[in-house]
Amino acid sequence: MKNIIFLLLLTQSGFLFAAEQSVVLSIPGMDCPVCPITIKKSLQKVAGVKSVDVSYESKTAAVTFDDQLSGLPDLLKATENVGYSSNLQDGKK
Ligand SMILES: [Cu+2]
């Protein structure tokens, strides 16, 4: 029984301290105002993604996500899936 309580505490603190991470992706392939919409939709589908802010002008996507649910490779893959290659411009690896 003690073990179960300990486990519960562990998982709950995991939720409380879930690391939220922000990265900025560089997506040079954006070439019209519709691109950011397509990219944003795809990024929002990635597990753990909390906010996506795509800028056509600077050709970047600022993404905030829970790094226990997904990682940078998932984000890069999400833009690639809709036809745009991307790379990390700013943020932790
Ligand atoms: Cu476009």
PDB file of C-alpha atoms and ligand atoms in Angstrom:
ATOM      1  CA  MET A   1       0.000   0.000   0.000  1.00  0.00           C
ATOM      2  CA  LYS A   2       2.833   2.404   0.828  1.00  0.00           C
ATOM      3  CA  ASN A   3       4.299   1.711  -2.567  1.00  0.00           C
ATOM      4  CA  ILE A   4       1.099   2.673  -4.289  1.00  0.00           C
ATOM      5  CA  ILE A   5       0.967   5.991  -2.486  1.00  0.00           C
ATOM      6  CA  PHE A   6       4.563   6.664  -3.347  1.00  0.00           C
ATOM      7  CA  LEU A   7       3.862   5.888  -6.984  1.00  0.00           C
ATOM      8  CA  LEU A   8       0.886   8.215  -6.974  1.00  0.00           C
ATOM      9  CA  LEU A   9       2.990  11.017  -5.546  1.00  0.00           C
ATOM     10  CA  LEU A  10       5.635  10.409  -8.160  1.00  0.00           C
ATOM     11  CA  THR A  11       3.272  10.537 -11.098  1.00  0.00           C
ATOM     12  CA  GLN A  12       1.456  13.569  -9.750  1.00  0.00           C
ATOM     13  CA  SER A  13       4.628  15.526  -9.162  1.00  0.00           C
ATOM     14  CA  GLY A  14       5.566  14.535 -12.685  1.00  0.00           C
ATOM     15  CA  PHE A  15       2.538  16.416 -13.928  1.00  0.00           C
ATOM     16  CA  LEU A  16       3.213  19.389 -11.721  1.00  0.00           C
ATOM     17  CA  PHE A  17       6.776  19.758 -12.847  1.00  0.00           C
ATOM     18  CA  ALA A  18       6.294  18.746 -16.436  1.00  0.00           C
ATOM     19  CA  ALA A  19       8.940  20.716 -18.230  1.00  0.00           C
ATOM     20  CA  GLU A  20       7.547  23.242 -20.594  1.00  0.00           C
ATOM     21  CA  GLN A  21       9.966  24.158 -23.298  1.00  0.00           C
ATOM     22  CA  SER A  22       9.968  26.850 -25.938  1.00  0.00           C
ATOM     23  CA  VAL A  23      11.805  26.653 -29.206  1.00  0.00           C
ATOM     24  CA  VAL A  24      11.911  28.713 -32.350  1.00  0.00           C
ATOM     25  CA  LEU A  25      12.061  26.803 -35.598  1.00  0.00           C
ATOM     26  CA  SER A  26      13.409  28.317 -38.751  1.00  0.00           C
ATOM     27  CA  ILE A  27      11.260  27.376 -41.752  1.00  0.00           C
ATOM     28  CA  PRO A  28      12.759  29.027 -44.830  1.00  0.00           C
ATOM     29  CA  GLY A  29      10.422  27.246 -47.250  1.00  0.00           C
ATOM     30  CA  MET A  30       7.384  29.390 -46.404  1.00  0.00           C
ATOM     31  CA  ASP A  31       6.525  31.263 -49.573  1.00  0.00           C
ATOM     32  CA  CYS A  32       2.971  32.516 -49.233  1.00  0.00           C
ATOM     33  CA  PRO A  33       0.616  33.612 -46.443  1.00  0.00           C
ATOM     34  CA  VAL A  34      -1.140  30.228 -46.394  1.00  0.00           C
ATOM     35  CA  CYS A  35       2.017  28.362 -45.414  1.00  0.00           C
ATOM     36  CA  PRO A  36       1.947  29.494 -41.757  1.00  0.00           C
ATOM     37  CA  ILE A  37      -1.605  28.168 -41.395  1.00  0.00           C
ATOM     38  CA  THR A  38      -0.677  24.749 -42.752  1.00  0.00           C
ATOM     39  CA  ILE A  39       2.398  24.585 -40.541  1.00  0.00           C
ATOM     40  CA  LYS A  40       0.558  25.756 -37.448  1.00  0.00           C
ATOM     41  CA  LYS A  41      -2.124  23.107 -37.867  1.00  0.00           C
ATOM     42  CA  SER A  42       0.429  20.360 -38.216  1.00  0.00           C
ATOM     43  CA  LEU A  43       2.445  21.497 -35.183  1.00  0.00           C
ATOM     44  CA  GLN A  44      -0.673  21.742 -33.035  1.00  0.00           C
ATOM     45  CA  LYS A  45      -1.328  18.052 -33.646  1.00  0.00           C
ATOM     46  CA  VAL A  46       1.922  17.023 -31.967  1.00  0.00           C
ATOM     47  CA  ALA A  47       1.368  15.613 -28.481  1.00  0.00           C
ATOM     48  CA  GLY A  48       2.153  18.069 -25.708  1.00  0.00           C
ATOM     49  CA  VAL A  49       2.219  21.164 -27.885  1.00  0.00           C
ATOM     50  CA  LYS A  50       0.659  24.080 -26.004  1.00  0.00           C
ATOM     51  CA  SER A  51       1.079  27.022 -28.299  1.00  0.00           C
ATOM     52  CA  VAL A  52       2.257  27.672 -31.815  1.00  0.00           C
ATOM     53  CA  ASP A  53       3.039  31.051 -33.255  1.00  0.00           C
ATOM     54  CA  VAL A  54       4.085  30.980 -36.886  1.00  0.00           C
ATOM     55  CA  SER A  55       5.436  34.107 -38.497  1.00  0.00           C
ATOM     56  CA  TYR A  56       5.446  34.335 -42.280  1.00  0.00           C
ATOM     57  CA  GLU A  57       7.525  37.511 -42.170  1.00  0.00           C
ATOM     58  CA  SER A  58      10.377  36.043 -40.191  1.00  0.00           C
ATOM     59  CA  LYS A  59       9.798  32.501 -41.507  1.00  0.00           C
ATOM     60  CA  THR A  60       9.838  31.082 -38.032  1.00  0.00           C
ATOM     61  CA  ALA A  61       7.581  29.080 -35.750  1.00  0.00           C
ATOM     62  CA  ALA A  62       7.680  29.615 -31.996  1.00  0.00           C
ATOM     63  CA  VAL A  63       6.477  26.474 -30.263  1.00  0.00           C
ATOM     64  CA  THR A  64       5.829  25.865 -26.591  1.00  0.00           C
ATOM     65  CA  PHE A  65       5.503  22.213 -25.660  1.00  0.00           C
ATOM     66  CA  ASP A  66       5.721  19.739 -22.817  1.00  0.00           C
ATOM     67  CA  ASP A  67       9.030  17.988 -23.340  1.00  0.00           C
ATOM     68  CA  GLN A  68       7.840  14.882 -21.539  1.00  0.00           C
ATOM     69  CA  LEU A  69       5.315  14.281 -24.295  1.00  0.00           C
ATOM     70  CA  SER A  70       7.271  15.253 -27.355  1.00  0.00           C
ATOM     71  CA  GLY A  71      10.637  16.527 -28.446  1.00  0.00           C
ATOM     72  CA  LEU A  72      12.307  18.640 -31.064  1.00  0.00           C
ATOM     73  CA  PRO A  73      12.440  15.765 -33.599  1.00  0.00           C
ATOM     74  CA  ASP A  74       8.627  15.471 -33.393  1.00  0.00           C
ATOM     75  CA  LEU A  75       8.250  19.167 -34.161  1.00  0.00           C
ATOM     76  CA  LEU A  76      10.672  19.044 -37.081  1.00  0.00           C
ATOM     77  CA  LYS A  77       8.873  16.001 -38.421  1.00  0.00           C
ATOM     78  CA  ALA A  78       5.515  17.774 -38.173  1.00  0.00           C
ATOM     79  CA  THR A  79       6.659  20.565 -40.490  1.00  0.00           C
ATOM     80  CA  GLU A  80       8.312  18.086 -42.824  1.00  0.00           C
ATOM     81  CA  ASN A  81       5.077  16.094 -43.010  1.00  0.00           C
ATOM     82  CA  VAL A  82       3.366  19.074 -44.607  1.00  0.00           C
ATOM     83  CA  GLY A  83       6.222  19.810 -46.947  1.00  0.00           C
ATOM     84  CA  TYR A  84       8.483  22.227 -45.103  1.00  0.00           C
ATOM     85  CA  SER A  85      11.894  21.375 -43.793  1.00  0.00           C
ATOM     86  CA  SER A  86      12.784  23.162 -40.600  1.00  0.00           C
ATOM     87  CA  ASN A  87      15.596  23.459 -38.145  1.00  0.00           C
ATOM     88  CA  LEU A  88      16.148  24.762 -34.663  1.00  0.00           C
ATOM     89  CA  GLN A  89      16.832  28.468 -34.608  1.00  0.00           C
ATOM     90  CA  ASP A  90      16.636  29.158 -30.925  1.00  0.00           C
ATOM     91  CA  GLY A  91      16.118  27.121 -27.783  1.00  0.00           C
ATOM     92  CA  LYS A  92      17.427  24.067 -26.009  1.00  0.00           C
ATOM     93  CA  LYS A  93      18.251  20.954 -27.941  1.00  0.00           C
TER      94      LYS A  93
HETATM   95 CU    CU B   1       2.179  28.863 -48.990  1.00  0.00          CU
END
